[in-house]
């Protein structure tokens, strides 16, 4: 449809129809029809007509059901306007690849884009039009369970990944022409804004950030998604400086729409309009609806303040018809861009789902994604397993197929377990034995998942027997590989933890195994940074595998055998212990820094009982080979802010050499430091990175261009600008590198 035709359509729609476009309901409610009229429908205060006029649907992931709903809806709707189907597809639809935190660890935006494109195709075939991804919240507090959904603590890395995901989902065609090509889905960036900084790491908690910190560290990733043409933005649950995002006109209107020019659809998070009552910012549903409309929020997710209150608000002109029409027009424009008016089913194709989803090709891509996401934190020479090494694979994860994170709506039978993958390779080189050792959770822990409840139901005797078998297997073996970690329901939404250690039963297993076999390695499943002090002491090697997805087992076995050489880097600092959080590398220095001071001086900014540094810093990760990075060479040590000057940028170069005996990949990272600004500046900030793959003994030059633009920050005057002065740049293999050179901006 042309824009003119769309406008004509809006003009022709009744008020009720228009308000309907601004309502999203859960699929179950639509499927249930009249049966549920006395249940959730009654609670929502919606009539059957309201339900049948709703413009979009959340959470249906059955292509047959989507077809059925769309068919009956379009037929019944007065203007035959199709529904939008939306779902959280955050790491693949049928073929699951690593959780977003694992994707952050790849430092490989090209790979992330490819995986997002694969996900879009599977999602589209399943009949879904919009994915609630990417989640780009900056996360610095390991207690928060939703660390797993983000690409980490760093605004620059998050920006790069946000762009890659949006482009992978939506495709360039949409960016160029505003129309989606086949096999693509609309992306929805979330949770705007700053949901990743809840006080004390407790989910849904309030967020207090200065505007400067917000603009420097939190907003850039959302803006990168907007600049990449993201179709939708989701509001966050939290209050930001005491105003809930869903009713925050400054955030939604002034910043998002005016400053950034976002013209797409804004949707609330689940029930967030009604939650403004609980937040104590609205006395009733009418006020909540008014606040959300005033903030230019288009779609209300799963509560009913808009359908119940907008008629009255429009009647007394508190909300104007123009405002309503603008919101409806945004929703209809998205439907139009997806081609739904011409074909309400779009890519939906049950046969193709059977043929293509989970295909060998998609599995191969997911496996590659998993392999690249693994981070080798420690290795005292026991990995990879040498041929003929008798290896005991031990731990609750060797048989678990549940090695995928939250928001994976799959049948776990499609997942390759570690045992399965190892058995395939068993006779070839490395002889494997297996023992479970313990359950994932401690007895007495009860986890309430989205739909299931998880508990350890083993008896004490069964636990003792498992432990004995594991110890016996470890004794017999040359190397013990312990596959341990968080339960998948321990991270994700509503999964904040005050203690970030492994469950005690797993630590007991580790202690018992390490006591009989000094060659113990740990493969670690986790959706957040964990306190790894004891693991680091007892294990000779640690391989972080996050939640790797469908091909997790194969990727892990390939890596243990050396067929994959780990190259992942931490996208988030692993704290020394929970008392250190929130912790991140790009901190302000303080007036009394510990680094470089006399450690006997009491009056320094530090803890008296633990180090200031995290146990494993951002950007850190080892390889089975070793790399050397030469000192930094600059082509000039001065760049100019003057637009007419010739030296507007400088080039910093290093030589990277693979000094080991096997091929590998190093992520070479560029950090910048501003020695003094009109406001205090972080100790360093990531401003670039490059993956370099080198054969044994090979070298390559890696260069980064530093421009004036890269030195800008939110100055004392409240604008992004650079200030003349002295800077440092560092190029190395983690945020801890000291390989640097100084330069001046004049
Ligand atoms: C989550 C969102 C998600 C939405 C819809 C909410 O509970 O916070 O991230 O997109 O549900 O499933």
PDB file of C-alpha atoms and ligand atoms in Angstrom, residues 58 88 132 146 149 190-191 195 234 237 269-270 301 407 493, ligand 1:
ATOM      1  CA  UNK A  58       2.570 -12.266  21.662  1.00  0.00           C
ATOM      2  CA  UNK A  88      11.305 -13.399  21.796  1.00  0.00           C
ATOM      3  CA  UNK A 132      11.987  -9.008  20.553  1.00  0.00           C
ATOM      4  CA  UNK A 146      19.393 -11.095  32.469  1.00  0.00           C
ATOM      5  CA  UNK A 149      20.433 -11.717  27.206  1.00  0.00           C
ATOM      6  CA  UNK A 190      15.010  -3.444  24.170  1.00  0.00           C
ATOM      7  CA  UNK A 191      14.724  -2.546  26.983  1.00  0.00           C
ATOM      8  CA  UNK A 195      17.141  -1.917  32.361  1.00  0.00           C
ATOM      9  CA  UNK A 234      10.516  -1.757  23.684  1.00  0.00           C
ATOM     10  CA  UNK A 237      10.175  -2.133  33.238  1.00  0.00           C
ATOM     11  CA  UNK A 269       7.321  -4.376  28.024  1.00  0.00           C
ATOM     12  CA  UNK A 270       4.854  -6.919  29.396  1.00  0.00           C
ATOM     13  CA  UNK A 301       1.596  -5.288  25.754  1.00  0.00           C
ATOM     14  CA  UNK A 407      13.594 -17.837  25.472  1.00  0.00           C
ATOM     15  CA  UNK A 493      14.346 -12.961  33.559  1.00  0.00           C
TER      16      UNK A 493
HETATM   17  C1  LIG B   1      10.413  -9.362  29.045  1.00  0.00           C
HETATM   18  C2  LIG B   1      10.728  -8.915  27.635  1.00  0.00           C
HETATM   19  C3  LIG B   1      10.001  -9.760  26.638  1.00  0.00           C
HETATM   20  C4  LIG B   1       8.520  -9.727  26.944  1.00  0.00           C
HETATM   21  C5  LIG B   1       7.668 -10.524  25.964  1.00  0.00           C
HETATM   22  C6  LIG B   1       8.941  -9.540  29.292  1.00  0.00           C
HETATM   23  O1  LIG B   1       8.697 -10.174  30.495  1.00  0.00           O
HETATM   24  O2  LIG B   1      10.965  -8.431  29.951  1.00  0.00           O
HETATM   25  O3  LIG B   1      12.109  -8.966  27.412  1.00  0.00           O
HETATM   26  O4  LIG B   1      10.277  -9.316  25.342  1.00  0.00           O
HETATM   27  O5  LIG B   1       8.306 -10.252  28.242  1.00  0.00           O
HETATM   28  O6  LIG B   1       7.884 -11.862  26.042  1.00  0.00           O
END
